[in-house]
Short mmCIF file of C-alpha atoms and ligand atoms in Angstrom, two decimals:
data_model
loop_
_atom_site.label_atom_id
_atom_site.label_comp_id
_atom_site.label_asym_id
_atom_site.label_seq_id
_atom_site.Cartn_x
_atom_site.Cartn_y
_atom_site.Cartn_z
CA UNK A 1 110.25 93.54 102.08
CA UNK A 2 106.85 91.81 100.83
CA UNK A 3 108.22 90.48 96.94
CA UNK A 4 104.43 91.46 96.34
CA UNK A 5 104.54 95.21 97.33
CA UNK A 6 103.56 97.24 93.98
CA UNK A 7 104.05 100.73 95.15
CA UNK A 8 101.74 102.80 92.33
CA UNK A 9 104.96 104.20 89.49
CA UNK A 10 103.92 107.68 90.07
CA UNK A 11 104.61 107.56 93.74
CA UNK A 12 107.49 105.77 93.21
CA UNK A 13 108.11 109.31 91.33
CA UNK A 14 107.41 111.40 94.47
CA UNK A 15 108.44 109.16 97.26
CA UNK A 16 110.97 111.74 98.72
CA UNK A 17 108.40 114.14 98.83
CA UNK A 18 105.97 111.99 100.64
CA UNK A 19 108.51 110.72 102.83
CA UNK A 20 109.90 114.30 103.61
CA UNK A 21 106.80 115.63 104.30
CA UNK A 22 106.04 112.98 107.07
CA UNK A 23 109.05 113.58 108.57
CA UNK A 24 108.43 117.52 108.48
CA UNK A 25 104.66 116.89 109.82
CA UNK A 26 106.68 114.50 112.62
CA UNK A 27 109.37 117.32 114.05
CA UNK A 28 106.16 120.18 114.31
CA UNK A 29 103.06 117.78 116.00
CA UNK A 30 100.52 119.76 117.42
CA UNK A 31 97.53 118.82 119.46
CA UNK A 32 94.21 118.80 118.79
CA UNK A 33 92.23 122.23 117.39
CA UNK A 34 95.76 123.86 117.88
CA UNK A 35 97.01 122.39 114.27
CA UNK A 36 97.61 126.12 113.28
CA UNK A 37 100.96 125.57 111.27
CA UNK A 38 100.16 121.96 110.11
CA UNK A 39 97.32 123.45 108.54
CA UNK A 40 99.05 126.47 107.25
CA UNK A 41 101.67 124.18 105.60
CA UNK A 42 98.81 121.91 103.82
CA UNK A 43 97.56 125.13 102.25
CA UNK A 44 100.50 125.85 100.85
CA UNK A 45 101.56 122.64 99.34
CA UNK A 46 97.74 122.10 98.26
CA UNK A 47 98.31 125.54 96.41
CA UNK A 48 101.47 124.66 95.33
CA UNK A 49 100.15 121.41 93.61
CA UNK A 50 97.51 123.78 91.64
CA UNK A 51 94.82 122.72 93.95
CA UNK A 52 93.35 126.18 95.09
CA UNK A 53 89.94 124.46 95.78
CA UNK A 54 90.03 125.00 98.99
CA UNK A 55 87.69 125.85 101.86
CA UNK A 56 89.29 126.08 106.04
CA UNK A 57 86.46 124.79 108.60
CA UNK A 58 86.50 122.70 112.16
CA UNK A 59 88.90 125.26 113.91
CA UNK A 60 91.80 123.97 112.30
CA UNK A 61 90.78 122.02 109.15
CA UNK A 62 90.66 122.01 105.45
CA UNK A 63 88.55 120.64 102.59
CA UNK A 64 89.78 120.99 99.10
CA UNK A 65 88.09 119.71 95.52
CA UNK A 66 89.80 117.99 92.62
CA UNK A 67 87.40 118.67 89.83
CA UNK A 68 86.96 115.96 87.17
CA UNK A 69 86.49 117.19 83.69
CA UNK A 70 83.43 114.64 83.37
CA UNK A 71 80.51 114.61 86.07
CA UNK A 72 80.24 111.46 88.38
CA UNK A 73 80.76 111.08 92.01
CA UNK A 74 82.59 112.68 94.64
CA UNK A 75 84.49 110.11 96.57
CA UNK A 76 86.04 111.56 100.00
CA UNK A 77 89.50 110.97 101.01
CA UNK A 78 90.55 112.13 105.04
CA UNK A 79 93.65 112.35 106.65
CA UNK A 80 93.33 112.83 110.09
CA UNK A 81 96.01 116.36 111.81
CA UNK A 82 96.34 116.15 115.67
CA UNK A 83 99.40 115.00 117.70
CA UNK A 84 99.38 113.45 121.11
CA UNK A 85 100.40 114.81 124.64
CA UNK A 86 103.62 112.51 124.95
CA UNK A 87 107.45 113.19 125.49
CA UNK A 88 109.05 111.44 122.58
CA UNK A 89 112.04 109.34 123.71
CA UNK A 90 113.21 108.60 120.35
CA UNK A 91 116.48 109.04 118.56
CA UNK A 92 114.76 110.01 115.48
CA UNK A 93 116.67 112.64 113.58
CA UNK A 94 113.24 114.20 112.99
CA UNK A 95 111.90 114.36 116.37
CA UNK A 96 109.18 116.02 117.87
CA UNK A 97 110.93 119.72 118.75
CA UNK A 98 107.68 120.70 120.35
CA UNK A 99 108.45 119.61 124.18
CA UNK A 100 105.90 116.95 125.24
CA UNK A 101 103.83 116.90 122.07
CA UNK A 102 104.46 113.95 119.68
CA UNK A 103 103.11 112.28 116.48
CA UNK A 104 102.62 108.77 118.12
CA UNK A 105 100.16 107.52 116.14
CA UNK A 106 100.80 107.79 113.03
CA UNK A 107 98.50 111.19 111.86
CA UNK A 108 101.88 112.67 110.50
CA UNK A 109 102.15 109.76 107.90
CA UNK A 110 98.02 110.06 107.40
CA UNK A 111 98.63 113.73 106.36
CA UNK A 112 101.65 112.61 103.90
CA UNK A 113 99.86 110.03 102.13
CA UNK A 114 97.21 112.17 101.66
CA UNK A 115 98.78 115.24 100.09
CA UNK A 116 100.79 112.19 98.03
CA UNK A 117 97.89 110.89 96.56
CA UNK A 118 96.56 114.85 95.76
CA UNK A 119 100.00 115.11 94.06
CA UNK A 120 98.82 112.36 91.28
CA UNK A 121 95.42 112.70 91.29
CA UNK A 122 95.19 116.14 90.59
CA UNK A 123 97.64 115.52 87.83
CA UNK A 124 95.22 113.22 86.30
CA UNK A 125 92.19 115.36 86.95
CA UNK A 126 91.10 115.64 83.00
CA UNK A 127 90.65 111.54 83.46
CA UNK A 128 88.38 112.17 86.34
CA UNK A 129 84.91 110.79 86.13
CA UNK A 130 83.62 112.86 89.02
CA UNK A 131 85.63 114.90 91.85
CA UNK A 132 87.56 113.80 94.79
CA UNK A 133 87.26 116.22 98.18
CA UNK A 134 90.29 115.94 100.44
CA UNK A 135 89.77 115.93 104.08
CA UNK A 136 92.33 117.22 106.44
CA UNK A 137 90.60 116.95 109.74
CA UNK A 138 91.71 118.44 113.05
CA UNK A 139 91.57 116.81 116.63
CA UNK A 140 90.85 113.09 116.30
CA UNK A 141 92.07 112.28 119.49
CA UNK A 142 89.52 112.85 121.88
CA UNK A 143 87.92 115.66 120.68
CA UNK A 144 86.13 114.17 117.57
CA UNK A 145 87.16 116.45 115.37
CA UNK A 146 84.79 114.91 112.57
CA UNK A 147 81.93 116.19 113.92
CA UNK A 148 83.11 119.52 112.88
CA UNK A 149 83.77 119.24 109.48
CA UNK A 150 80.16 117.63 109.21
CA UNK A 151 78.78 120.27 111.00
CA UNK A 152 81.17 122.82 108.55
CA UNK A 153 79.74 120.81 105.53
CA UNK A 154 82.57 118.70 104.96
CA UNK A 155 80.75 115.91 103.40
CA UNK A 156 78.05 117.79 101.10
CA UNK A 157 78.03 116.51 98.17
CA UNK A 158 79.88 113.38 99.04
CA UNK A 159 79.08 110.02 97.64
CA UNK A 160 81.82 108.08 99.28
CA UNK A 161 84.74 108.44 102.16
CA UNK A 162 87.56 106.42 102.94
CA UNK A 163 90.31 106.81 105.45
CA UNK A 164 93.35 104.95 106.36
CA UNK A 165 94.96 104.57 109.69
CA UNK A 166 98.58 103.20 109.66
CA UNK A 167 98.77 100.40 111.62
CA UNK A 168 101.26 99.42 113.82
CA UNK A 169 99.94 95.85 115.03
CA UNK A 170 100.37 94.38 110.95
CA UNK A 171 103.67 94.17 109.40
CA UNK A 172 104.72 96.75 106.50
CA UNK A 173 103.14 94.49 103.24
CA UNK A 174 99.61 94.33 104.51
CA UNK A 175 96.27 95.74 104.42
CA UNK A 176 93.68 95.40 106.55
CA UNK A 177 90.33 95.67 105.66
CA UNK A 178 86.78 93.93 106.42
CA UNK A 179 83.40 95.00 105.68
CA UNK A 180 80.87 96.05 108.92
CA UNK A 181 82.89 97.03 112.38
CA UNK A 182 86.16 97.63 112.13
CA UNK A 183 86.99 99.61 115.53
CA UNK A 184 84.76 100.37 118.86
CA UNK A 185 82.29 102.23 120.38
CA UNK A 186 84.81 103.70 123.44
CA UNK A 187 82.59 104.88 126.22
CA UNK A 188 82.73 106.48 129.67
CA UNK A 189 81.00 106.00 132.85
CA UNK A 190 80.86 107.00 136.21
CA UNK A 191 78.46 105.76 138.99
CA UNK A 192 77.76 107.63 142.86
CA UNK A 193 76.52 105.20 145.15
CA UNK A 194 74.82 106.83 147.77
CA UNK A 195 74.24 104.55 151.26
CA UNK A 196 73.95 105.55 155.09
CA UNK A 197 76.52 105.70 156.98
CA UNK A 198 77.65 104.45 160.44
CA UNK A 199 79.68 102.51 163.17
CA UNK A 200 81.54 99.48 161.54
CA UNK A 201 80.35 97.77 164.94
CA UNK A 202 76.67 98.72 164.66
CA UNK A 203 76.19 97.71 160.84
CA UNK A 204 72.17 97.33 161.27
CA UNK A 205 70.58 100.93 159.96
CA UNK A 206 72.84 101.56 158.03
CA UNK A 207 73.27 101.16 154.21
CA UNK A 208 76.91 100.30 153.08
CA UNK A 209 78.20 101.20 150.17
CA UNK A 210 81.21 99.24 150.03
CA UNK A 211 78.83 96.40 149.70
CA UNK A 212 76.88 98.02 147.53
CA UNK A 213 79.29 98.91 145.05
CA UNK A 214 80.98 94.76 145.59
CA UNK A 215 78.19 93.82 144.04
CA UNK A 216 77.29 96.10 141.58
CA UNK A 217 81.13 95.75 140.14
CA UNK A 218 80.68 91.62 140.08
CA UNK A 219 76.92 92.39 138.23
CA UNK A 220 78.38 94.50 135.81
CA UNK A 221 80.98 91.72 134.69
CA UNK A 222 77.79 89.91 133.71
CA UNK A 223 76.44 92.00 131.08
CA UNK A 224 79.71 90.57 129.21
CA UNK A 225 79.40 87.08 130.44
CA UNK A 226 75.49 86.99 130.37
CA UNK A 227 73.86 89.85 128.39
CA UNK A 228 75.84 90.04 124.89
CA UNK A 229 76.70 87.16 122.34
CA UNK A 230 80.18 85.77 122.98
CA UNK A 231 80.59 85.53 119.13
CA UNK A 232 80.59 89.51 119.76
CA UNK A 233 83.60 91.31 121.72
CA UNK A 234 82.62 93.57 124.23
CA UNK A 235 84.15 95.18 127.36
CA UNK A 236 82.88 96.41 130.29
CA UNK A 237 86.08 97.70 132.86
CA UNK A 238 85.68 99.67 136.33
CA UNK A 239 88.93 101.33 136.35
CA UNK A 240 88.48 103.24 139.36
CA UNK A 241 87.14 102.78 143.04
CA UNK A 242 87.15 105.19 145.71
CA UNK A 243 85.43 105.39 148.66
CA UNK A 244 85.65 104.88 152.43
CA UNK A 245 87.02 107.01 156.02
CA UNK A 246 88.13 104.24 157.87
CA UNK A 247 88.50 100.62 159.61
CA UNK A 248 85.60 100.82 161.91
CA UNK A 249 83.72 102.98 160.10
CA UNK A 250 80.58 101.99 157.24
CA UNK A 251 81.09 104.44 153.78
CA UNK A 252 78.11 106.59 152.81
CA UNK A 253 79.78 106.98 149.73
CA UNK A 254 81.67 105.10 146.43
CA UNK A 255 82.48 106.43 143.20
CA UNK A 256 83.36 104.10 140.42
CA UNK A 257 84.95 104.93 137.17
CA UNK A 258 84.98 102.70 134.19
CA UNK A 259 84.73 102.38 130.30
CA UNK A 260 82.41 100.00 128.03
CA UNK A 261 83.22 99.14 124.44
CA UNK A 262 81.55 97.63 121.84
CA UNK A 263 81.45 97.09 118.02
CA UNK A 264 77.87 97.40 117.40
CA UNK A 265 74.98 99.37 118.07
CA UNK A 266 73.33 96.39 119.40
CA UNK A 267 76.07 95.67 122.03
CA UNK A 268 76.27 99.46 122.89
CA UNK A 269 72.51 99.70 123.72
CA UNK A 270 72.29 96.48 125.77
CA UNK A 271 75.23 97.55 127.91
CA UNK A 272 73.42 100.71 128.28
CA UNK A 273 70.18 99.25 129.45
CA UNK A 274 71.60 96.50 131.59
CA UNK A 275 73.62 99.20 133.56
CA UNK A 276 70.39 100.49 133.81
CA UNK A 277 68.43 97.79 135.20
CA UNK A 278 71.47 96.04 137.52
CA UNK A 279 71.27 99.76 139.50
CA UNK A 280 67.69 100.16 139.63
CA UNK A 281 67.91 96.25 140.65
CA UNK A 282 70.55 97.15 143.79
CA UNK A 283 69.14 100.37 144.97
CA UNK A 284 65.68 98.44 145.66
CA UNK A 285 67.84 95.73 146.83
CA UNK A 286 69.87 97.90 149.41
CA UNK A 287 68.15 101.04 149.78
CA UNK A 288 71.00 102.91 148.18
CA UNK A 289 70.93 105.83 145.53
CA UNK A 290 72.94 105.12 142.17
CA UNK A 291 73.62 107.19 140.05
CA UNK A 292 74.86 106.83 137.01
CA UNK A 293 76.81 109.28 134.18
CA UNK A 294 76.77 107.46 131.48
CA UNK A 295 78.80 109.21 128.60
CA UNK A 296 78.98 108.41 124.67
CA UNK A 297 82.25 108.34 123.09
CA UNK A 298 82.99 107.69 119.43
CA UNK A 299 80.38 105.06 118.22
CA UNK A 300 81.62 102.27 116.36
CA UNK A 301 83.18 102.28 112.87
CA UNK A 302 81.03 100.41 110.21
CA UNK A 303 82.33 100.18 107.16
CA UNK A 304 79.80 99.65 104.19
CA UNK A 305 80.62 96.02 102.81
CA UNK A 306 80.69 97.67 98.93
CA UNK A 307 83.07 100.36 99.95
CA UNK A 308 85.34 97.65 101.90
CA UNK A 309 85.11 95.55 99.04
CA UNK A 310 86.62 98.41 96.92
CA UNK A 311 89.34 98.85 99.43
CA UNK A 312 90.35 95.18 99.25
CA UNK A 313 90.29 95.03 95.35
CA UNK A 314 92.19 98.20 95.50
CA UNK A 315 95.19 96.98 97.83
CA UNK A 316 95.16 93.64 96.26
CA UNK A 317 96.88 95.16 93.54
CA UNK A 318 99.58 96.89 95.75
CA UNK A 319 100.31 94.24 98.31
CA UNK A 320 98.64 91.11 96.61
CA UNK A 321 98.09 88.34 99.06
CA UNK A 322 99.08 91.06 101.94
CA UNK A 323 95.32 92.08 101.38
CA UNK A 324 93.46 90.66 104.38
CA UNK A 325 91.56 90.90 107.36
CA UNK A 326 92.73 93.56 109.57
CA UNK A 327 94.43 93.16 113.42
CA UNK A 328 91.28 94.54 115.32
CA UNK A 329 91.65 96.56 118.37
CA UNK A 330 88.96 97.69 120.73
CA UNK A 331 90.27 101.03 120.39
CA UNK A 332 87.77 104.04 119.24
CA UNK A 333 87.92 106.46 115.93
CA UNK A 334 85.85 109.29 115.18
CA UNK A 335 85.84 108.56 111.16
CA UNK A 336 82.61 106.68 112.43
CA UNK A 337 80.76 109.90 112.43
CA UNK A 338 81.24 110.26 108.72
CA UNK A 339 80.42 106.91 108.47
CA UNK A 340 77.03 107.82 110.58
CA UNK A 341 75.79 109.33 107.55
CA UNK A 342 77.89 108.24 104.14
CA UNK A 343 78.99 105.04 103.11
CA UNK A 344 82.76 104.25 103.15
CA UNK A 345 85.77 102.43 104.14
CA UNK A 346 88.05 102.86 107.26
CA UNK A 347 91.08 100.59 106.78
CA UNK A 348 94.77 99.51 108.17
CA UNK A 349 97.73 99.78 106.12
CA UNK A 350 100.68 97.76 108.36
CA UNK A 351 103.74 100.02 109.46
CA UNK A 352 105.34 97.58 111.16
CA UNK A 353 108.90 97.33 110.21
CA UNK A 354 109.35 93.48 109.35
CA UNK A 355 112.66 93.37 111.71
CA UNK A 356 110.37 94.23 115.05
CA UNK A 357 107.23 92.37 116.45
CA UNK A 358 103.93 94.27 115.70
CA UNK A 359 103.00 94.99 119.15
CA UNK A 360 107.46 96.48 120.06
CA UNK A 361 106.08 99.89 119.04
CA UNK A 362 102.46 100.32 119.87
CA UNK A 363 100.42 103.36 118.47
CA UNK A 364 100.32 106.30 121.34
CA UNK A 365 103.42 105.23 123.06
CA UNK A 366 106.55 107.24 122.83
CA UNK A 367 109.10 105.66 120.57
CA UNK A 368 106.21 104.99 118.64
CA UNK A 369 107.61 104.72 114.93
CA UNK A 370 106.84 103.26 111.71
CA UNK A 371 108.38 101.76 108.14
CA UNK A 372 107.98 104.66 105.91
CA UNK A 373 107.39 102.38 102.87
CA UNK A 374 103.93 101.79 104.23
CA UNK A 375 103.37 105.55 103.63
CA UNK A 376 103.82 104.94 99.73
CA UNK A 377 101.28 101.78 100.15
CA UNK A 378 98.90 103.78 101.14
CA UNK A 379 99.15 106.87 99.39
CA UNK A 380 99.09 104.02 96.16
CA UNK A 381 95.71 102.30 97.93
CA UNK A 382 94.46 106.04 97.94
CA UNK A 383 95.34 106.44 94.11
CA UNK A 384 94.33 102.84 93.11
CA UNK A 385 90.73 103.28 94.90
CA UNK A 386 90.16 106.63 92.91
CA UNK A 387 91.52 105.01 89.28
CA UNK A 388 88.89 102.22 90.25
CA UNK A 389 86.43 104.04 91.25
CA UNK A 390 86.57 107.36 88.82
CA UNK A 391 88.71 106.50 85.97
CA UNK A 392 88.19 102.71 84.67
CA UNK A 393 84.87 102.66 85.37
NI1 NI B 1 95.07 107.58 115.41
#
């Protein structure tokens, strides 16, 4: 382990507890908006704790308030609820007993840390200059759950939200963390081409949409290689072509399938309106109809460069020089609705056992795993951030 690693003394206290609660939240996953016992256990232990604060919203969610004895702000913390759709093939002694439902990215440990850092901080609640709302939030994957609990009011009255995801692609010993975009905008499309049909023979009077759609895939690639700044990632992928009867015979018809991603606003709106343009471009071009269903996934996550800054002075005292920038991915998060309208922090603690390389156990595959001492790391960044922030301030 990291010589570094300063797990906070009071977790050190509960450490079973945080670990055995992962490992309870691991054996009962449950999917998105059906967290109906995850949620029912939370309660309890919330209640347990003394923390009765509590109000159920989004389906399946919770918020609940630690009260400071002093006024000041409210600083958010979320844990994210929702399992994933896969088999788990591990060997785990606390595997998934819920046939083809798993915890394979991590939300089990999110929950633990979470209810960890409650634990302390409610303990030192008199010390509290200002509150600290906890946000267990249903259905990240897919559904974006977030939107729920803003709709439910989850963040009235909040100053400030932060939100870890365990991360498999850093070792155990670091924390990743960087102010502006941290994860992707993680779009959808799907484009009709509509041409004329005809005799593969007799090609004149006709309008084919095989060649239609040829060239509209190779255009596409050039809103990456043309359109955005190559200092800025962005991905543009047709994932799926169908169309076509037959040797001899011209298609009338392609459908494509495909996903864009982007870090920024910027990027998101110029792939957007160079789609836009490249179709109207071809269907003058050919004479074909395009259309195009364009669909918005999670927008990017942007975290506010004070926030971020907290984060890093935060987990500099738990993992010292393990404090960093964080292994980006490409991949999407719906925290960046709460980030839509409050500053805050989305960040990576590594879970990475330091025996296995960081990409042996990916996040949503299904002997996904991780080294539980990351859970006390972050449960500690969680309690560190809130002495910084409400207590020696
Ligand atoms: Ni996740």
């Amino acid at each position: 382990m990291n010589n570094e690693i300063k797990i906070h003394p009071l977790v050190q206290n509960i450490k079973d507890e945080i670990i055995d609660n992962r490992r309870y939240f691991h054996k009962h996953p449950e999917l998105s908006f059906k967290e109906f016992n995850t949620l029912e256990v939370i309660e309890k232990k919330l209640i347990n704790m003394g923390i009765t604060n509590i109000t159920k919203m989004a389906k399946t969610g919770l918020i609940a308030d630690i009260k400071g004895s002093k006024n000041g702000k409210t600083i958010g913390l979320r844990a994210d609820m929702d399992a994933l759709p896969i088999q788990e093939t591990s060997d785990l002694s606390f595997k998934s007993i819920n046939d083809g439902v798993m915890h394979a990215c991590g939300h089990d440990g999110h929950m633990a840390m979470l209810l960890g850092a409650a634990k302390i901080i409610n303990e030192k609640k008199e010390k509290l200059n200002g509150n600290v709302r906890l946000i267990f939030q249903p259905a990240e994957e897919g559904p974006a759950g977030a939107t729920y609990m803003i709709k439910d009011g989850a963040l009235k009255g909040v100053d400030q939200i932060y939100g870890i995801h365990l991360w498999n692609y850093q070792k155990v010993g670091e924390i990743g963390v960087k102010p502006g975009p941290i994860m992707a905008a993680a779009d959808m499309f799907e484009i009709e081409i509509h041409g004329k049909g005809g005799h593969g023979a007799t090609p004149h009077g006709t309008v084919d949409a095989i060649v239609v759609a040829s060239n509209l895939i190779n255009s596409l690639q050039t809103i990456v290689s043309r359109n955005t700044n190559p200092i800025e990632s962005t991905v543009v992928t047709v994932g799926m072509i169908n169309g076509g009867y037959n040797f001899n015979v011209i298609a009338d018809r392609v459908k494509l399938k495909g996903t864009s991603r982007s870090y920024t606003k910027k990027n998101r709106n110029i792939i957007k309106k160079r789609m836009n343009e490249i179709i109207l471009g071809l269907e003058k071009m050919y004479g074909a109809k395009i259309i195009l269903n364009y669909k918005d996934g999670y927008p990017p996550t942007i975290n506010d460069p004070e926030c971020a800054n907290n984060v890093l002075s935060a987990s500099n005292k738990i993992v010292g020089k393990g404090a960093g920038n964080p292994y980006l991915s490409m991949g999407g998060e719906d925290f960046s609705y709460y980030l839509e309208k409050i500053p805050g922090c989305f960040f990576f603690v590594g879970s990475c056992p330091l025996d296995q390389e960081p990409l042996s156990t990916p996040h949503h595959c299904s002997h996904f795993n991780i080294d539980e001492t990351a859970l006390l790391i972050g449960s500690s960044s969680f309690i560190t951030l809130i002495e910084d922030l409400l207590i020696n301030c």
